mmCIF file of C-alpha atoms and ligand atoms in Angstrom:
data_model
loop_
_atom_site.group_PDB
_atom_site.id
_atom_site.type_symbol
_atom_site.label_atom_id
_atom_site.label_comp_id
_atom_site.label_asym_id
_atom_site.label_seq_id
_atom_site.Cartn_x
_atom_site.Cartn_y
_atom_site.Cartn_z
ATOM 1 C CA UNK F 208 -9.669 0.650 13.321
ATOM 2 C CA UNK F 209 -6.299 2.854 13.556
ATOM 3 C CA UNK F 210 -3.288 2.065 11.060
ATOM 4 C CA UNK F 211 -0.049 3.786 11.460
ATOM 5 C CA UNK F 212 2.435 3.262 9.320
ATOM 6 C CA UNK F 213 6.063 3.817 9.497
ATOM 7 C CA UNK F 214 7.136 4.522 6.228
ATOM 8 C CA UNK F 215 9.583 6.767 4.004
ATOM 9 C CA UNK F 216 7.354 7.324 1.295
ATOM 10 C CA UNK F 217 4.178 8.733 3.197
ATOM 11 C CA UNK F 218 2.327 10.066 0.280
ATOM 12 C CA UNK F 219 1.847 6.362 -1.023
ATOM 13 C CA UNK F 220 -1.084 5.794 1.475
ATOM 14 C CA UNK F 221 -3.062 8.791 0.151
ATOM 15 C CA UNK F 222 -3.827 5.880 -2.413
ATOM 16 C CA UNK F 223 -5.984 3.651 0.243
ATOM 17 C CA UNK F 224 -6.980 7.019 2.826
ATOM 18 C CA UNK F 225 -7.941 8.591 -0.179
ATOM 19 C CA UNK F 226 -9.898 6.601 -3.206
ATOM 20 C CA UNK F 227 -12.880 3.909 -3.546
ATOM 21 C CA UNK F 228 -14.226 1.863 -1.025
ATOM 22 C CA UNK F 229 -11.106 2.447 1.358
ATOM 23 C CA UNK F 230 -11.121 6.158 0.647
ATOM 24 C CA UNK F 231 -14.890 6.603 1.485
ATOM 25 C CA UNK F 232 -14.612 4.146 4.456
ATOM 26 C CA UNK F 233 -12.234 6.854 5.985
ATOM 27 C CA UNK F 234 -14.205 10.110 4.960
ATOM 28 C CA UNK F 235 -16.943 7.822 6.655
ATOM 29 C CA UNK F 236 -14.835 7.531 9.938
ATOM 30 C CA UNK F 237 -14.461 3.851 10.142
ATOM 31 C CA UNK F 238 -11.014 3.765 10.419
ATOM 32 C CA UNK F 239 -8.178 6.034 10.301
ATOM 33 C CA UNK F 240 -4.873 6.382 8.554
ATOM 34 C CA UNK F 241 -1.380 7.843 10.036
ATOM 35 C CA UNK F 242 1.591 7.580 8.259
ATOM 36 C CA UNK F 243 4.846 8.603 9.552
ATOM 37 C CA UNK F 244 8.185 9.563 7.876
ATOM 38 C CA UNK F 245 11.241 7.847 9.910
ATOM 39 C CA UNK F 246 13.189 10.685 8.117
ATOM 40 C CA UNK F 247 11.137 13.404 10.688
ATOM 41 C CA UNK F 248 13.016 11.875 13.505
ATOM 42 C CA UNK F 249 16.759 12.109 12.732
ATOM 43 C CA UNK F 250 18.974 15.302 13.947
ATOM 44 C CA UNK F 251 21.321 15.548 10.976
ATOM 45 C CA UNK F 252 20.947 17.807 7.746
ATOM 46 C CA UNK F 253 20.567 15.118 5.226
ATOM 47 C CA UNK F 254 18.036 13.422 7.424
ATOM 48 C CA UNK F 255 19.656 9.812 7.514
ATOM 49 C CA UNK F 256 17.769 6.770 7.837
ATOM 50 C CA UNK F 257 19.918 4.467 6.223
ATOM 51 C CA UNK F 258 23.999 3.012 6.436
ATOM 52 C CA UNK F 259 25.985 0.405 5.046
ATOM 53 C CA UNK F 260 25.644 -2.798 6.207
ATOM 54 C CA UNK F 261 27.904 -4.244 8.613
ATOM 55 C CA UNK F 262 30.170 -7.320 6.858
ATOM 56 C CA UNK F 263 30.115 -5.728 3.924
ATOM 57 C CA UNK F 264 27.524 -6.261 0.773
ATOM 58 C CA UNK F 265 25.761 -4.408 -1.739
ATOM 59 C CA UNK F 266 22.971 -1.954 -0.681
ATOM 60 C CA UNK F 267 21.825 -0.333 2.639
ATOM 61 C CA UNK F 268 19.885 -0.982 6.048
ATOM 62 C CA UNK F 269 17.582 0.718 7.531
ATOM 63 C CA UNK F 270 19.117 2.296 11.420
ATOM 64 C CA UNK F 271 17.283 0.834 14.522
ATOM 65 C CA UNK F 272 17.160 4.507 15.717
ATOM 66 C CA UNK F 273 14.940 6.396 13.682
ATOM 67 C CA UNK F 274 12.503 3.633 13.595
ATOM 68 C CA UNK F 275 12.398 3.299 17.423
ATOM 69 C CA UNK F 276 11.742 7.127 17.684
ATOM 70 C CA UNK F 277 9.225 6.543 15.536
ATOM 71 C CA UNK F 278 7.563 4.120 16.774
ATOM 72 C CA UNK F 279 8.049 6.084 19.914
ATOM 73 C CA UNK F 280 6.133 9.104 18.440
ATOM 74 C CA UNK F 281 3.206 6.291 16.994
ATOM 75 C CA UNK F 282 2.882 4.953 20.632
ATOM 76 C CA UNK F 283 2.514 8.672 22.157
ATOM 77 C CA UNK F 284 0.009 9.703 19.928
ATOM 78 C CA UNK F 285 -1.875 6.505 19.739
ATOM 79 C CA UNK F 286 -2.759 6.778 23.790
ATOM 80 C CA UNK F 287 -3.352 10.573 23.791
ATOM 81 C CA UNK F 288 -6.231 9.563 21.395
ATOM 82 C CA UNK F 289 -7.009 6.563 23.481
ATOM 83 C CA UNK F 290 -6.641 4.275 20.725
ATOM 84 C CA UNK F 291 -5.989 0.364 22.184
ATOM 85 C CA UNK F 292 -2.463 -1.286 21.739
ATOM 86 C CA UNK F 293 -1.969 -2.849 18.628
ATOM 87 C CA UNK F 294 0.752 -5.040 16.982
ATOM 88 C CA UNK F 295 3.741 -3.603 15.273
ATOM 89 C CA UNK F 296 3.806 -5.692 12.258
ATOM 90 C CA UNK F 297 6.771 -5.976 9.723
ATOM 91 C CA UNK F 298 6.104 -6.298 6.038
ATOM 92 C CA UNK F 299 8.643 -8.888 4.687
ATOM 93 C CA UNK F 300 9.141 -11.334 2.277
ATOM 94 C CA UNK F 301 9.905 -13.694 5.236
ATOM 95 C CA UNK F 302 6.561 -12.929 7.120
ATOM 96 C CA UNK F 303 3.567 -15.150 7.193
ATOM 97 C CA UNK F 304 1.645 -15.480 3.934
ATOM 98 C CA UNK F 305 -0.677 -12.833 4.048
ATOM 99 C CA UNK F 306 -4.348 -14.395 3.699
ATOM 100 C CA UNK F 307 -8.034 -13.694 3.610
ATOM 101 C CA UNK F 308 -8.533 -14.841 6.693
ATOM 102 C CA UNK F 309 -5.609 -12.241 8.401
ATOM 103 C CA UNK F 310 -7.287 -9.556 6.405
ATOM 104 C CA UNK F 311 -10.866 -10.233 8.848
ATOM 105 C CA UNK F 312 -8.682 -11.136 11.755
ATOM 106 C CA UNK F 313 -7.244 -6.974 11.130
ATOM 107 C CA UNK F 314 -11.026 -5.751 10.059
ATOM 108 C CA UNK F 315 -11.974 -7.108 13.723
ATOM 109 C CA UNK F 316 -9.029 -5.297 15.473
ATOM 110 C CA UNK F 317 -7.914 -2.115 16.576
ATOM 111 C CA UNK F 318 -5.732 -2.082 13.769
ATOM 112 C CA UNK F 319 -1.957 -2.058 13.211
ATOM 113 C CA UNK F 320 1.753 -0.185 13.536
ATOM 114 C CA UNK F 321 2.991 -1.548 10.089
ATOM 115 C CA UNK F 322 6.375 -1.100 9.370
ATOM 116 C CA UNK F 323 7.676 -0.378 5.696
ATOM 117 C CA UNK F 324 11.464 -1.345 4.684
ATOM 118 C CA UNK F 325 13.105 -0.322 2.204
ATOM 119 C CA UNK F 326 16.693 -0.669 0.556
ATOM 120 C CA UNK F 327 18.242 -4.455 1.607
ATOM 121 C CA UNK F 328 16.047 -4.077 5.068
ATOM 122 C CA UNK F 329 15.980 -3.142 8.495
ATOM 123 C CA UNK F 330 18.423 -3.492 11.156
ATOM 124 C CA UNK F 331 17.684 -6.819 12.668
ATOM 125 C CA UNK F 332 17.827 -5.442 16.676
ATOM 126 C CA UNK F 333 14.761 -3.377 15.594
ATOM 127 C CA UNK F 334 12.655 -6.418 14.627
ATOM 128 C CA UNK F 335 14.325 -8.455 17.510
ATOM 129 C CA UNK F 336 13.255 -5.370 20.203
ATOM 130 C CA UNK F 337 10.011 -4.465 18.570
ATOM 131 C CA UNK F 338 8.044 -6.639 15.869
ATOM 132 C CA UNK F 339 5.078 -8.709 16.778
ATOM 133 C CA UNK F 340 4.473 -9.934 13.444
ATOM 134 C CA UNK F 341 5.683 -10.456 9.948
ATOM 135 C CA UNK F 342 3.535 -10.451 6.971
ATOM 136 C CA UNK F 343 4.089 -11.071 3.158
ATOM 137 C CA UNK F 344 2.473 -10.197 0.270
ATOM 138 C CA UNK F 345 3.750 -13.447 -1.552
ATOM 139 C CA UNK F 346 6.968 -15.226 -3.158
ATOM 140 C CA UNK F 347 8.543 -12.002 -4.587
ATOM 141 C CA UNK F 348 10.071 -9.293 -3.727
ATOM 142 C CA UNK F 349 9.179 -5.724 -3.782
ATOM 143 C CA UNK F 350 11.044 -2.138 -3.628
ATOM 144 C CA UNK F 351 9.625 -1.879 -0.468
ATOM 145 C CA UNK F 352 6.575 -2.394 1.752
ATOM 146 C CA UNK F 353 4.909 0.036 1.498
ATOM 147 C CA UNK F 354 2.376 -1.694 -1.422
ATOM 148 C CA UNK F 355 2.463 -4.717 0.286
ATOM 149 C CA UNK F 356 0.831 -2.373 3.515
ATOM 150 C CA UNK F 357 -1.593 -0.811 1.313
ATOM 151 C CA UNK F 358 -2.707 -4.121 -0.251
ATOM 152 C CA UNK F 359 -3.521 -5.680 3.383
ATOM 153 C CA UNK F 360 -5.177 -2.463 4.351
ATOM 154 C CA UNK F 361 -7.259 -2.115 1.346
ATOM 155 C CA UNK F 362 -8.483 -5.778 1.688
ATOM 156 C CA UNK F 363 -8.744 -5.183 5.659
ATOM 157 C CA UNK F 364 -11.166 -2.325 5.427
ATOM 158 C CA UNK F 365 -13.392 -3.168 2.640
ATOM 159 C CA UNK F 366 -14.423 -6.027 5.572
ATOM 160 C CA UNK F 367 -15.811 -3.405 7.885
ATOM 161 C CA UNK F 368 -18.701 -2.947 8.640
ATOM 162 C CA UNK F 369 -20.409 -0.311 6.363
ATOM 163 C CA UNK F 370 -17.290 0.081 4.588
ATOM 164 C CA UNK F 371 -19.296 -1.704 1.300
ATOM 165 C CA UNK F 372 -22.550 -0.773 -0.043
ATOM 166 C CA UNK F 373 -24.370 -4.078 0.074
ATOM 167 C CA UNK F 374 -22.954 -5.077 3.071
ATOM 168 C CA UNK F 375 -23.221 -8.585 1.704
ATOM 169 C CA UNK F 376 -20.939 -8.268 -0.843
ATOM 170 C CA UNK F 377 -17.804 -9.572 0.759
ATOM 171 C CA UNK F 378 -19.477 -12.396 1.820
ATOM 172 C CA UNK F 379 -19.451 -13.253 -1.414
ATOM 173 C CA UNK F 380 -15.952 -13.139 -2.197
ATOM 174 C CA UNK F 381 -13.355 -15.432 -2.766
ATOM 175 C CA UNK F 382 -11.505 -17.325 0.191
ATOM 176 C CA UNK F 383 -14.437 -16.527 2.452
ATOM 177 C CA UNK F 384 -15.608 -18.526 5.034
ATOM 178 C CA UNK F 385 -18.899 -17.982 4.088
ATOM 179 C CA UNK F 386 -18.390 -19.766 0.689
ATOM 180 C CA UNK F 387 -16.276 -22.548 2.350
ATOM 181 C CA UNK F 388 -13.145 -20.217 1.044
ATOM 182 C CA UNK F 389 -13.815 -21.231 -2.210
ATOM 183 C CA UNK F 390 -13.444 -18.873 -5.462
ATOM 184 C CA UNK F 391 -16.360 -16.609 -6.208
ATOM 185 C CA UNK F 392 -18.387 -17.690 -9.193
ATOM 186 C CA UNK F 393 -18.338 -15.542 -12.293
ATOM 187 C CA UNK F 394 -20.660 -12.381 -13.009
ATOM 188 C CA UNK F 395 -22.431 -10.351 -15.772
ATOM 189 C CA UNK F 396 -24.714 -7.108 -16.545
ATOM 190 C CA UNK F 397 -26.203 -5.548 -18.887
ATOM 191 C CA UNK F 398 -26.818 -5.582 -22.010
ATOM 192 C CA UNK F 399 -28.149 -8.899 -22.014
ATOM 193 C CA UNK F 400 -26.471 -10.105 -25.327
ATOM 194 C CA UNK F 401 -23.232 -8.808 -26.795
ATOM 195 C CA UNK F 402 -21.970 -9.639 -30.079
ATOM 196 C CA UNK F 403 -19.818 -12.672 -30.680
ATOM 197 C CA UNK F 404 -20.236 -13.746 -26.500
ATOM 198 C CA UNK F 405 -22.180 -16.730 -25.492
ATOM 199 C CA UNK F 406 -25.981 -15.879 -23.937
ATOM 200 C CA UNK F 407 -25.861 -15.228 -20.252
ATOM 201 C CA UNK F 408 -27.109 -18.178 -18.597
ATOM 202 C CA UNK F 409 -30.475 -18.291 -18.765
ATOM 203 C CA UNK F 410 -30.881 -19.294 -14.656
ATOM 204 C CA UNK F 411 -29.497 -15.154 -13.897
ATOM 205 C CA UNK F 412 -32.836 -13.719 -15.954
ATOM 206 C CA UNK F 413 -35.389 -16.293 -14.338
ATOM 207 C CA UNK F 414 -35.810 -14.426 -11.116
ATOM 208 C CA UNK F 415 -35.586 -18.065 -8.923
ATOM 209 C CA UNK F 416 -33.469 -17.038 -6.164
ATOM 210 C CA UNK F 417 -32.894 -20.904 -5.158
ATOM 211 C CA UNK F 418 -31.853 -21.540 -8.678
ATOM 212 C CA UNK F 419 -29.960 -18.819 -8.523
ATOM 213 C CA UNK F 420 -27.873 -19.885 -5.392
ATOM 214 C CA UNK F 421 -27.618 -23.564 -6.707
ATOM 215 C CA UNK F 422 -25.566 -22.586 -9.742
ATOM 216 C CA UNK F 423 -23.778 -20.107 -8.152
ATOM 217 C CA UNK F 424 -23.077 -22.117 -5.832
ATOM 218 C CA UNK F 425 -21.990 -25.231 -8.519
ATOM 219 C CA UNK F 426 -20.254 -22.321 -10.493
ATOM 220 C CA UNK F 427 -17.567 -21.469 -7.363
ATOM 221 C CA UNK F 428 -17.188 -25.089 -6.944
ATOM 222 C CA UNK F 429 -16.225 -26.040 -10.522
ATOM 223 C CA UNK F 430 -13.972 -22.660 -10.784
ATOM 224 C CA UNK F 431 -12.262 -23.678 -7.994
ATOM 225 C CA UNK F 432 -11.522 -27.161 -8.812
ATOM 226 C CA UNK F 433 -10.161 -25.936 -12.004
ATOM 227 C CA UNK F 434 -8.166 -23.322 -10.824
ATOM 228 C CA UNK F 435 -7.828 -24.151 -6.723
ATOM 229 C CA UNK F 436 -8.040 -27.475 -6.040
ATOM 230 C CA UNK F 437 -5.765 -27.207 -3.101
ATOM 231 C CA UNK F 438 -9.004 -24.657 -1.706
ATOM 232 C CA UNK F 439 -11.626 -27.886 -2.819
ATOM 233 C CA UNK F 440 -9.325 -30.197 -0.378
ATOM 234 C CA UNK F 441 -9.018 -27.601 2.441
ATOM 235 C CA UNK F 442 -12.840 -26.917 2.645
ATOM 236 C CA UNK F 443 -13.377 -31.001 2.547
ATOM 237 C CA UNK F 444 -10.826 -31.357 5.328
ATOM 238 C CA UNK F 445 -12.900 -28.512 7.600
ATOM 239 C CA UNK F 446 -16.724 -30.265 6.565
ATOM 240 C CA UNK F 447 -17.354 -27.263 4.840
ATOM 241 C CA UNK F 448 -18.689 -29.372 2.068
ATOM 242 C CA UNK F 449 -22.501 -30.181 1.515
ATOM 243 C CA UNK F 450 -23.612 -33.706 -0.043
ATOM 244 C CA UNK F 451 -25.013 -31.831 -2.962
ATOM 245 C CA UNK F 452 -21.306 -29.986 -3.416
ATOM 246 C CA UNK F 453 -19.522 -33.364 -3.816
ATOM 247 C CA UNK F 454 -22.038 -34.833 -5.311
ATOM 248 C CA UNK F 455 -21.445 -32.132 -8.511
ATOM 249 C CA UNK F 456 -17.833 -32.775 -8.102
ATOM 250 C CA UNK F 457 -18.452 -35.970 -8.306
ATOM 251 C CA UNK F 458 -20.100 -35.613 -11.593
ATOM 252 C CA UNK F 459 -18.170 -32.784 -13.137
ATOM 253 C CA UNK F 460 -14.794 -34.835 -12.418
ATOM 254 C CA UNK F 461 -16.691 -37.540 -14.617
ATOM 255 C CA UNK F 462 -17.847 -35.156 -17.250
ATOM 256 C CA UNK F 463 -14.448 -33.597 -17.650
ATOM 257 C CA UNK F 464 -12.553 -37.321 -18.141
ATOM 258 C CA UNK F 465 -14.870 -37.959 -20.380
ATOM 259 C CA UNK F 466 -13.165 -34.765 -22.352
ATOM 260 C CA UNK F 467 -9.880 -35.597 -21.468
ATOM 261 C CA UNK F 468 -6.905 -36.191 -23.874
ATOM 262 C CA UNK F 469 -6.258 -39.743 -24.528
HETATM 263 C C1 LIG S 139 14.089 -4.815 -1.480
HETATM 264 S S1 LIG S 139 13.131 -5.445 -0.175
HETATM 265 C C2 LIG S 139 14.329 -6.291 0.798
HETATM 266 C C3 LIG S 139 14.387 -7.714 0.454
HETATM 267 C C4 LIG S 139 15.302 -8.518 1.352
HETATM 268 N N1 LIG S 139 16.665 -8.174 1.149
HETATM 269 C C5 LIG S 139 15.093 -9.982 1.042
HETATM 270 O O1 LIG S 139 15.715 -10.486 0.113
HETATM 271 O O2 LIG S 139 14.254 -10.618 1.702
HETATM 272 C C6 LIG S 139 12.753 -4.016 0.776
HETATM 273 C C7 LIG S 139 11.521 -4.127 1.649
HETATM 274 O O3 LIG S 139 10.392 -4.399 0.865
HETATM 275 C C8 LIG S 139 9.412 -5.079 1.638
HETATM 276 N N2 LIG S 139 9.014 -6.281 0.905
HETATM 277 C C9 LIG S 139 9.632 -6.820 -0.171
HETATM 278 N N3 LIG S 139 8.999 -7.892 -0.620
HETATM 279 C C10 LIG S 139 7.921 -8.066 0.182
HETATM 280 C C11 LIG S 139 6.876 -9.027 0.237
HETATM 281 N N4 LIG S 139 6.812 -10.041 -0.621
HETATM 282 N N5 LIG S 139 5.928 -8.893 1.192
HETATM 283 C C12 LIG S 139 5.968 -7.880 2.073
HETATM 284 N N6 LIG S 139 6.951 -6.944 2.078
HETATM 285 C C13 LIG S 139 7.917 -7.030 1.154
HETATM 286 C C14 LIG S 139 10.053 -5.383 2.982
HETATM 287 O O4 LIG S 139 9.582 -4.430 3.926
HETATM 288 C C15 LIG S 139 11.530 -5.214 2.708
HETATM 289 O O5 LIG S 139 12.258 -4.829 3.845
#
């Protein structure tokens, strides 16, 4: 997997190229990282990438031109390295929610041309002419998007393959398919007691892996009805729930009326 990323603060990404599971993932050659500085293609001393907007209105907008030489420059290079076409995808608060299931839909890809604004945006004929996609980090807005860029990429690449040490870890995960996109249930180490915490449960230190899976398994379900239940509906909706599972919601839903406030 290639990312490029047009951005104006370049040295951001040395974050995800360079640290943890993304960082060795790279060293490792599973994917690579390119991140370009609009500002390198512009022909004037101060290097402009950025004018007033037209009608008036606090702030500035990123110019159509430096991005599309840019993106020009991404394009050349990515074909003299034979690297397959890829979408040029905008981050924006506008964009699609960015989810779990995007993040394994870029791990399986080629990889991306993501585009970072900045300031009150880009020029709009640059996302008309060029952008595939739009993606969001969530309901808020940020400086720019360059974080929300590293975020994706950082949950992208920890999905490929060899990128984790146990490569069954994500599997685990929250919002995976592979737990019905449920939350993950919780964990512990060692030390085995620790003062004024409740005893690990005592189903972790019997060595029964079936056990094991059963309350884990119970655990993500009761998490995520307390804290998800929007995730408990979706995975009933898609069959992704097992007689057992509902019969434990079933009885935890009892159990926790039977606590409830009058
Ligand atoms: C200050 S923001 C511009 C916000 C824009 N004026 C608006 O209200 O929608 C600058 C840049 O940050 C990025 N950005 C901000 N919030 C984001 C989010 N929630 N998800 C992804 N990118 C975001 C976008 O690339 C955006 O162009």
């Amino acid at each position: 997997m290639r990312i490029d990323a047009m951005t104006l603060f370049p040295d951001m990404f040395g974050i995800v190229r360079d640290s943890g599971v993304t960082g060795r993932a790279h060293t490792q050659k599973l994917w690579s990282m390119h991140a370009w500085n609009p500002r390198d293609f512009t022909h004037d001393v101060h290097r402009t990438v950025d004018d007033r907007p037209y009608g008036g209105g606090p702030g500035m907008v990123m110019m159509a031109e430096p991005l599309e030489k840019t993106l020009e420059a991404i394009r050349i290079d990515r074909a003299a390295s034979d690297s397959q076409d890829v979408p040029v995808v905008l981050l924006s608060p506008i964009g699609k929610p960015f989810k779990q299931a995007t993040a394994s839909r870029l791990a399986a890809s080629a990889g991306a041309i993501f585009v970072c604004g900045r300031y009150e945006g880009i020029d709009q004929r640059f996302i008309d002419k060029h952008v595939d996609e739009q993606w969001s980090l969530g309901d808020f807005v940020l400086s720019g998007g360059e974080i929300a860029a590293i975020a994706m990429i950082d949950a992208a690449v920890r999905l490929l393959p060899g990128a984790l040490h146990h490569g069954d870890s994500s599997l685990q995960d929250s919002f995976q398919d592979s737990l019905s996109g449920l939350l993950d249930s919780p964990h512990y180490t060692r030390p085995e007691s620790l003062e004024g915490a409740d005893p690990i449960p005592p189903v972790l230190l019997s060595g029964n892996h079936a056990n094991i899976a059963k309350w884990r398994r119970q655990q993500s379900l009761m998490v995520t009805a307390k804290y998800r239940p929007d995730l408990i509906s979706r995975a009933r909706e898609n069959g992704l729930l097992s007689r057992d599972d509902e019969r434990f919601l079933k009885e935890i839903s009892i159990n926790s009326s039977d606590h409830a406030a009058p």
